[in-house]
Amino acid sequence: MRLTYCANGVSGHIDLPIACVEVMTAESLAELAASCHWRDHHPTALPGELTRVHLQDLDGKELGMFEVRREMRPVFMASALTGRG
C-alpha cells in the first residue's frame, strides 16, 4: 500500500505492506515518513528538531498534518563475547 506524504515541503512516498498499515497509527506513519524524508533527501544532514509532515494519501484517505519532533535517544547494541559461558 502506498503512503504519499509531504515533509517540510518535499513530496515523497513509501510502499508499505498492508499488515504494517493495519497496526500503525497515523502518528507512527508520520514518524516513519519523517525518517524516510531525512534519509532519502538529506542523508548527510542532522535531522531538524521539527519536521512538518502531511500524510496526503493512504488508500484514498488523507490522514492529516503532523509535527514530528526529533528526540535523540541512546541506542544499545550487543555482541557476543567468545570464551564466556
Backbone as XML, in Angstrom:
<?xml version="1.0"?>
<chain id="A" units="angstrom">
  <residue number="1" name="MET">
    <atom name="N" x="0.856" y="-1.161" z="0.000"/>
    <atom name="CA" x="0.000" y="0.000" z="0.000"/>
    <atom name="C" x="0.907" y="1.230" z="0.000"/>
  </residue>
  <residue number="2" name="ARG">
    <atom name="N" x="0.602" y="2.203" z="-0.829"/>
    <atom name="CA" x="1.447" y="3.383" z="-0.959"/>
    <atom name="C" x="0.953" y="4.516" z="-0.058"/>
  </residue>
  <residue number="3" name="LEU">
    <atom name="N" x="1.879" y="5.050" z="0.751"/>
    <atom name="CA" x="1.625" y="6.232" z="1.569"/>
    <atom name="C" x="2.304" y="7.408" z="0.874"/>
  </residue>
  <residue number="4" name="THR">
    <atom name="N" x="1.520" y="8.391" z="0.483"/>
    <atom name="CA" x="2.059" y="9.598" z="-0.138"/>
    <atom name="C" x="2.075" y="10.694" z="0.919"/>
  </residue>
  <residue number="5" name="TYR">
    <atom name="N" x="3.218" y="11.364" z="1.044"/>
    <atom name="CA" x="3.370" y="12.379" z="2.086"/>
    <atom name="C" x="4.135" y="13.576" z="1.550"/>
  </residue>
  <residue number="6" name="CYS">
    <atom name="N" x="4.119" y="14.636" z="2.314"/>
    <atom name="CA" x="4.933" y="15.811" z="2.057"/>
    <atom name="C" x="5.587" y="16.166" z="3.389"/>
  </residue>
  <residue number="7" name="ALA">
    <atom name="N" x="6.911" y="16.223" z="3.410"/>
    <atom name="CA" x="7.649" y="16.547" z="4.635"/>
    <atom name="C" x="8.478" y="17.797" z="4.386"/>
  </residue>
  <residue number="8" name="ASN">
    <atom name="N" x="8.247" y="18.821" z="5.178"/>
    <atom name="CA" x="8.935" y="20.105" z="5.020"/>
    <atom name="C" x="8.870" y="20.597" z="3.578"/>
  </residue>
  <residue number="9" name="GLY">
    <atom name="N" x="7.721" y="20.383" z="2.924"/>
    <atom name="CA" x="7.517" y="20.876" z="1.568"/>
    <atom name="C" x="8.040" y="19.982" z="0.460"/>
  </residue>
  <residue number="10" name="VAL">
    <atom name="N" x="8.611" y="18.831" z="0.806"/>
    <atom name="CA" x="9.162" y="17.911" z="-0.193"/>
    <atom name="C" x="8.290" y="16.659" z="-0.244"/>
  </residue>
  <residue number="11" name="SER">
    <atom name="N" x="7.801" y="16.340" z="-1.438"/>
    <atom name="CA" x="6.925" y="15.176" z="-1.599"/>
    <atom name="C" x="7.714" y="13.877" z="-1.588"/>
  </residue>
  <residue number="12" name="GLY">
    <atom name="N" x="7.056" y="12.834" z="-1.123"/>
    <atom name="CA" x="7.658" y="11.507" z="-1.124"/>
    <atom name="C" x="6.586" y="10.449" z="-0.978"/>
  </residue>
  <residue number="13" name="HIS">
    <atom name="N" x="7.001" y="9.210" z="-1.072"/>
    <atom name="CA" x="6.062" y="8.107" z="-0.858"/>
    <atom name="C" x="6.807" y="6.909" z="-0.288"/>
  </residue>
  <residue number="14" name="ILE">
    <atom name="N" x="6.051" y="6.069" z="0.388"/>
    <atom name="CA" x="6.573" y="4.838" z="0.983"/>
    <atom name="C" x="5.608" y="3.728" z="0.604"/>
  </residue>
  <residue number="15" name="ASP">
    <atom name="N" x="6.135" y="2.617" z="0.118"/>
    <atom name="CA" x="5.313" y="1.442" z="-0.150"/>
    <atom name="C" x="5.388" y="0.528" z="1.066"/>
  </residue>
  <residue number="16" name="LEU">
    <atom name="N" x="4.237" y="0.276" z="1.681"/>
    <atom name="CA" x="4.169" y="-0.494" z="2.922"/>
    <atom name="C" x="3.309" y="-1.736" z="2.741"/>
  </residue>
  <residue number="17" name="PRO">
    <atom name="N" x="3.664" y="-2.822" z="3.425"/>
    <atom name="CA" x="2.786" y="-3.993" z="3.414"/>
    <atom name="C" x="1.473" y="-3.668" z="4.133"/>
  </residue>
  <residue number="18" name="ILE">
    <atom name="N" x="0.394" y="-4.244" z="3.675"/>
    <atom name="CA" x="-0.917" y="-3.998" z="4.284"/>
    <atom name="C" x="-0.900" y="-4.358" z="5.768"/>
  </residue>
  <residue number="19" name="ALA">
    <atom name="N" x="-0.203" y="-5.431" z="6.129"/>
    <atom name="CA" x="-0.138" y="-5.848" z="7.538"/>
    <atom name="C" x="0.458" y="-4.748" z="8.410"/>
  </residue>
  <residue number="20" name="CYS">
    <atom name="N" x="1.423" y="-4.004" z="7.894"/>
    <atom name="CA" x="2.022" y="-2.886" z="8.642"/>
    <atom name="C" x="1.006" y="-1.770" z="8.835"/>
  </residue>
  <residue number="21" name="VAL">
    <atom name="N" x="0.343" y="-1.416" z="7.757"/>
    <atom name="CA" x="-0.610" y="-0.307" z="7.789"/>
    <atom name="C" x="-1.741" y="-0.590" z="8.768"/>
  </residue>
  <residue number="22" name="GLU">
    <atom name="N" x="-2.144" y="-1.835" z="8.871"/>
    <atom name="CA" x="-3.260" y="-2.195" z="9.749"/>
    <atom name="C" x="-2.950" y="-1.984" z="11.226"/>
  </residue>
  <residue number="23" name="VAL">
    <atom name="N" x="-1.682" y="-2.026" z="11.615"/>
    <atom name="CA" x="-1.337" y="-1.899" z="13.034"/>
    <atom name="C" x="-0.710" y="-0.554" z="13.392"/>
  </residue>
  <residue number="24" name="MET">
    <atom name="N" x="-0.360" y="0.262" z="12.409"/>
    <atom name="CA" x="0.294" y="1.539" z="12.687"/>
    <atom name="C" x="-0.735" y="2.650" z="12.855"/>
  </residue>
  <residue number="25" name="THR">
    <atom name="N" x="-0.460" y="3.548" z="13.792"/>
    <atom name="CA" x="-1.295" y="4.736" z="13.968"/>
    <atom name="C" x="-0.867" y="5.796" z="12.954"/>
  </residue>
  <residue number="26" name="ALA">
    <atom name="N" x="-1.690" y="6.816" z="12.791"/>
    <atom name="CA" x="-1.326" y="7.922" z="11.907"/>
    <atom name="C" x="-0.048" y="8.597" z="12.404"/>
  </residue>
  <residue number="27" name="GLU">
    <atom name="N" x="0.110" y="8.697" z="13.719"/>
    <atom name="CA" x="1.318" y="9.298" z="14.288"/>
    <atom name="C" x="2.551" y="8.467" z="13.946"/>
  </residue>
  <residue number="28" name="SER">
    <atom name="N" x="2.427" y="7.148" z="14.014"/>
    <atom name="CA" x="3.549" y="6.271" z="13.665"/>
    <atom name="C" x="3.909" y="6.411" z="12.194"/>
  </residue>
  <residue number="29" name="LEU">
    <atom name="N" x="2.902" y="6.538" z="11.346"/>
    <atom name="CA" x="3.155" y="6.734" z="9.919"/>
    <atom name="C" x="3.847" y="8.072" z="9.667"/>
  </residue>
  <residue number="30" name="ALA">
    <atom name="N" x="3.466" y="9.104" z="10.414"/>
    <atom name="CA" x="4.118" y="10.411" z="10.279"/>
    <atom name="C" x="5.581" y="10.329" z="10.710"/>
  </residue>
  <residue number="31" name="GLU">
    <atom name="N" x="5.861" y="9.597" z="11.779"/>
    <atom name="CA" x="7.245" y="9.414" z="12.227"/>
    <atom name="C" x="8.058" y="8.674" z="11.167"/>
  </residue>
  <residue number="32" name="LEU">
    <atom name="N" x="7.466" y="7.648" z="10.581"/>
    <atom name="CA" x="8.139" y="6.894" z="9.526"/>
    <atom name="C" x="8.404" y="7.779" z="8.312"/>
  </residue>
  <residue number="33" name="ALA">
    <atom name="N" x="7.425" y="8.588" z="7.935"/>
    <atom name="CA" x="7.595" y="9.491" z="6.795"/>
    <atom name="C" x="8.710" y="10.499" z="7.061"/>
  </residue>
  <residue number="34" name="ALA">
    <atom name="N" x="8.769" y="11.042" z="8.274"/>
    <atom name="CA" x="9.835" y="11.989" z="8.616"/>
    <atom name="C" x="11.196" y="11.315" z="8.531"/>
  </residue>
  <residue number="35" name="SER">
    <atom name="N" x="11.290" y="10.104" z="9.038"/>
    <atom name="CA" x="12.545" y="9.356" z="8.984"/>
    <atom name="C" x="12.980" y="9.121" z="7.540"/>
  </residue>
  <residue number="36" name="CYS">
    <atom name="N" x="12.042" y="8.691" z="6.706"/>
    <atom name="CA" x="12.354" y="8.453" z="5.288"/>
    <atom name="C" x="12.746" y="9.749" z="4.593"/>
  </residue>
  <residue number="37" name="HIS">
    <atom name="N" x="12.076" y="10.837" z="4.929"/>
    <atom name="CA" x="12.400" y="12.140" z="4.339"/>
    <atom name="C" x="13.858" y="12.496" z="4.602"/>
  </residue>
  <residue number="38" name="TRP">
    <atom name="N" x="14.292" y="12.401" z="5.839"/>
    <atom name="CA" x="15.665" y="12.774" z="6.168"/>
    <atom name="C" x="16.666" y="11.800" z="5.566"/>
  </residue>
  <residue number="39" name="ARG">
    <atom name="N" x="16.338" y="10.513" z="5.563"/>
    <atom name="CA" x="17.244" y="9.516" z="4.990"/>
    <atom name="C" x="17.376" y="9.696" z="3.477"/>
  </residue>
  <residue number="40" name="ASP">
    <atom name="N" x="16.259" y="9.934" z="2.792"/>
    <atom name="CA" x="16.264" y="9.994" z="1.329"/>
    <atom name="C" x="16.699" y="11.341" z="0.766"/>
  </residue>
  <residue number="41" name="HIS">
    <atom name="N" x="16.365" y="12.441" z="1.440"/>
    <atom name="CA" x="16.613" y="13.765" z="0.880"/>
    <atom name="C" x="17.762" y="14.521" z="1.537"/>
  </residue>
  <residue number="42" name="HIS">
    <atom name="N" x="18.149" y="14.129" z="2.729"/>
    <atom name="CA" x="19.239" y="14.817" z="3.445"/>
    <atom name="C" x="20.107" y="13.778" z="4.163"/>
  </residue>
  <residue number="43" name="PRO">
    <atom name="N" x="20.699" y="12.841" z="3.430"/>
    <atom name="CA" x="21.375" y="11.713" z="4.089"/>
    <atom name="C" x="22.576" y="12.087" z="4.954"/>
  </residue>
  <residue number="44" name="THR">
    <atom name="N" x="23.203" y="13.225" z="4.697"/>
    <atom name="CA" x="24.378" y="13.588" z="5.490"/>
    <atom name="C" x="24.081" y="14.658" z="6.535"/>
  </residue>
  <residue number="45" name="ALA">
    <atom name="N" x="22.853" y="15.149" z="6.554"/>
    <atom name="CA" x="22.497" y="16.222" z="7.491"/>
    <atom name="C" x="21.914" y="15.653" z="8.776"/>
  </residue>
  <residue number="46" name="LEU">
    <atom name="N" x="22.126" y="16.378" z="9.854"/>
    <atom name="CA" x="21.468" y="16.051" z="11.114"/>
    <atom name="C" x="20.003" y="16.467" z="10.977"/>
  </residue>
  <residue number="47" name="PRO">
    <atom name="N" x="19.062" y="15.572" z="11.244"/>
    <atom name="CA" x="17.648" y="15.941" z="11.101"/>
    <atom name="C" x="17.296" y="17.159" z="11.948"/>
  </residue>
  <residue number="48" name="GLY">
    <atom name="N" x="16.443" y="17.994" z="11.408"/>
    <atom name="CA" x="15.989" y="19.162" z="12.145"/>
    <atom name="C" x="15.197" y="18.743" z="13.373"/>
  </residue>
  <residue number="49" name="GLU">
    <atom name="N" x="15.106" y="19.647" z="14.314"/>
    <atom name="CA" x="14.368" y="19.333" z="15.538"/>
    <atom name="C" x="12.885" y="19.082" z="15.269"/>
  </residue>
  <residue number="50" name="LEU">
    <atom name="N" x="12.341" y="19.740" z="14.252"/>
    <atom name="CA" x="10.925" y="19.608" z="13.930"/>
    <atom name="C" x="10.764" y="19.380" z="12.430"/>
  </residue>
  <residue number="51" name="THR">
    <atom name="N" x="9.986" y="18.380" z="12.076"/>
    <atom name="CA" x="9.651" y="18.110" z="10.677"/>
    <atom name="C" x="8.136" y="18.155" z="10.552"/>
  </residue>
  <residue number="52" name="ARG">
    <atom name="N" x="7.644" y="18.967" z="9.631"/>
    <atom name="CA" x="6.201" y="19.040" z="9.384"/>
    <atom name="C" x="5.847" y="18.033" z="8.302"/>
  </residue>
  <residue number="53" name="VAL">
    <atom name="N" x="4.927" y="17.149" z="8.625"/>
    <atom name="CA" x="4.554" y="16.060" z="7.723"/>
    <atom name="C" x="3.059" y="16.124" z="7.429"/>
  </residue>
  <residue number="54" name="HIS">
    <atom name="N" x="2.737" y="16.091" z="6.147"/>
    <atom name="CA" x="1.340" y="15.995" z="5.706"/>
    <atom name="C" x="1.171" y="14.616" z="5.084"/>
  </residue>
  <residue number="55" name="LEU">
    <atom name="N" x="0.365" y="13.773" z="5.723"/>
    <atom name="CA" x="0.072" y="12.450" z="5.173"/>
    <atom name="C" x="-1.080" y="12.645" z="4.189"/>
  </residue>
  <residue number="56" name="GLN">
    <atom name="N" x="-0.725" y="12.741" z="2.920"/>
    <atom name="CA" x="-1.671" y="13.157" z="1.890"/>
    <atom name="C" x="-2.603" y="12.049" z="1.431"/>
  </residue>
  <residue number="57" name="ASP">
    <atom name="N" x="-2.082" y="10.834" z="1.313"/>
    <atom name="CA" x="-2.934" y="9.780" z="0.767"/>
    <atom name="C" x="-2.464" y="8.409" z="1.234"/>
  </residue>
  <residue number="58" name="LEU">
    <atom name="N" x="-3.391" y="7.671" z="1.802"/>
    <atom name="CA" x="-3.187" y="6.262" z="2.127"/>
    <atom name="C" x="-4.499" y="5.561" z="1.818"/>
  </residue>
  <residue number="59" name="ASP">
    <atom name="N" x="-4.499" y="4.788" z="0.762"/>
    <atom name="CA" x="-5.708" y="4.068" z="0.340"/>
    <atom name="C" x="-6.891" y="5.023" z="0.138"/>
  </residue>
  <residue number="60" name="GLY">
    <atom name="N" x="-6.595" y="6.191" z="-0.474"/>
    <atom name="CA" x="-7.651" y="7.154" z="-0.772"/>
    <atom name="C" x="-8.047" y="8.064" z="0.370"/>
  </residue>
  <residue number="61" name="LYS">
    <atom name="N" x="-7.339" y="8.006" z="1.492"/>
    <atom name="CA" x="-7.680" y="8.835" z="2.655"/>
    <atom name="C" x="-6.529" y="9.774" z="2.998"/>
  </residue>
  <residue number="62" name="GLU">
    <atom name="N" x="-6.875" y="11.013" z="3.336"/>
    <atom name="CA" x="-5.895" y="11.953" z="3.867"/>
    <atom name="C" x="-5.873" y="11.772" z="5.377"/>
  </residue>
  <residue number="63" name="LEU">
    <atom name="N" x="-4.672" y="11.631" z="5.948"/>
    <atom name="CA" x="-4.563" y="11.377" z="7.387"/>
    <atom name="C" x="-4.215" y="12.622" z="8.191"/>
  </residue>
  <residue number="64" name="GLY">
    <atom name="N" x="-3.930" y="13.749" z="7.526"/>
    <atom name="CA" x="-3.725" y="14.997" z="8.243"/>
    <atom name="C" x="-2.286" y="15.473" z="8.302"/>
  </residue>
  <residue number="65" name="MET">
    <atom name="N" x="-2.119" y="16.567" z="9.074"/>
    <atom name="CA" x="-0.818" y="17.220" z="9.255"/>
    <atom name="C" x="-0.268" y="16.866" z="10.633"/>
  </residue>
  <residue number="66" name="PHE">
    <atom name="N" x="1.063" y="16.723" z="10.693"/>
    <atom name="CA" x="1.719" y="16.346" z="11.945"/>
    <atom name="C" x="3.010" y="17.131" z="12.107"/>
  </residue>
  <residue number="67" name="GLU">
    <atom name="N" x="3.366" y="17.399" z="13.350"/>
    <atom name="CA" x="4.695" y="17.901" z="13.690"/>
    <atom name="C" x="5.437" y="16.739" z="14.323"/>
  </residue>
  <residue number="68" name="VAL">
    <atom name="N" x="6.546" y="16.371" z="13.726"/>
    <atom name="CA" x="7.340" y="15.255" z="14.238"/>
    <atom name="C" x="8.613" y="15.836" z="14.841"/>
  </residue>
  <residue number="69" name="ARG">
    <atom name="N" x="8.807" y="15.599" z="16.115"/>
    <atom name="CA" x="9.991" y="16.114" z="16.814"/>
    <atom name="C" x="11.082" y="15.060" z="16.872"/>
  </residue>
  <residue number="70" name="ARG">
    <atom name="N" x="12.307" y="15.536" z="16.670"/>
    <atom name="CA" x="13.470" y="14.644" z="16.767"/>
    <atom name="C" x="13.845" y="14.514" z="18.233"/>
  </residue>
  <residue number="71" name="GLU">
    <atom name="N" x="14.024" y="13.281" z="18.654"/>
    <atom name="CA" x="14.496" y="13.019" z="20.011"/>
    <atom name="C" x="15.710" y="12.115" z="19.911"/>
  </residue>
  <residue number="72" name="MET">
    <atom name="N" x="16.775" y="12.537" z="20.500"/>
    <atom name="CA" x="17.989" y="11.714" z="20.495"/>
    <atom name="C" x="17.932" y="10.786" z="21.698"/>
  </residue>
  <residue number="73" name="ARG">
    <atom name="N" x="18.006" y="9.506" z="21.419"/>
    <atom name="CA" x="17.969" y="8.505" z="22.479"/>
    <atom name="C" x="19.165" y="7.587" z="22.322"/>
  </residue>
  <residue number="74" name="PRO">
    <atom name="N" x="19.665" y="7.075" z="23.429"/>
    <atom name="CA" x="20.775" y="6.135" z="23.313"/>
    <atom name="C" x="20.322" y="4.857" z="22.610"/>
  </residue>
  <residue number="75" name="VAL">
    <atom name="N" x="21.201" y="4.321" z="21.816"/>
    <atom name="CA" x="20.940" y="3.053" z="21.142"/>
    <atom name="C" x="21.961" y="2.059" z="21.665"/>
  </residue>
  <residue number="76" name="PHE">
    <atom name="N" x="21.486" y="0.921" z="22.106"/>
    <atom name="CA" x="22.367" y="-0.101" z="22.647"/>
    <atom name="C" x="22.459" y="-1.251" z="21.666"/>
  </residue>
  <residue number="77" name="MET">
    <atom name="N" x="23.677" y="-1.733" z="21.459"/>
    <atom name="CA" x="23.891" y="-2.872" z="20.567"/>
    <atom name="C" x="24.734" y="-3.900" z="21.302"/>
  </residue>
  <residue number="78" name="ALA">
    <atom name="N" x="24.347" y="-5.151" z="21.214"/>
    <atom name="CA" x="25.073" y="-6.226" z="21.897"/>
    <atom name="C" x="25.834" y="-7.057" z="20.886"/>
  </residue>
  <residue number="79" name="SER">
    <atom name="N" x="26.959" y="-7.574" z="21.315"/>
    <atom name="CA" x="27.691" y="-8.556" z="20.515"/>
    <atom name="C" x="28.189" y="-9.634" z="21.467"/>
  </residue>
  <residue number="80" name="ALA">
    <atom name="N" x="28.145" y="-10.857" z="20.994"/>
    <atom name="CA" x="28.539" y="-11.993" z="21.835"/>
    <atom name="C" x="30.038" y="-11.961" z="22.096"/>
  </residue>
  <residue number="81" name="LEU">
    <atom name="N" x="30.408" y="-12.334" z="23.311"/>
    <atom name="CA" x="31.816" y="-12.441" z="23.675"/>
    <atom name="C" x="32.234" y="-13.897" z="23.553"/>
  </residue>
  <residue number="82" name="THR">
    <atom name="N" x="33.347" y="-14.134" z="22.923"/>
    <atom name="CA" x="33.821" y="-15.513" z="22.790"/>
    <atom name="C" x="34.525" y="-15.934" z="24.066"/>
  </residue>
  <residue number="83" name="GLY">
    <atom name="N" x="34.420" y="-17.220" z="24.377"/>
    <atom name="CA" x="35.110" y="-17.756" z="25.540"/>
    <atom name="C" x="34.403" y="-17.514" z="26.859"/>
  </residue>
  <residue number="84" name="ARG">
    <atom name="N" x="33.229" y="-16.974" z="26.829"/>
    <atom name="CA" x="32.471" y="-16.740" z="28.061"/>
    <atom name="C" x="31.246" y="-17.633" z="28.052"/>
  </residue>
  <residue number="85" name="GLY">
    <atom name="N" x="30.963" y="-18.297" z="29.167"/>
    <atom name="CA" x="29.870" y="-19.243" z="29.226"/>
    <atom name="C" x="28.617" y="-18.628" z="29.605"/>
  </residue>
</chain>
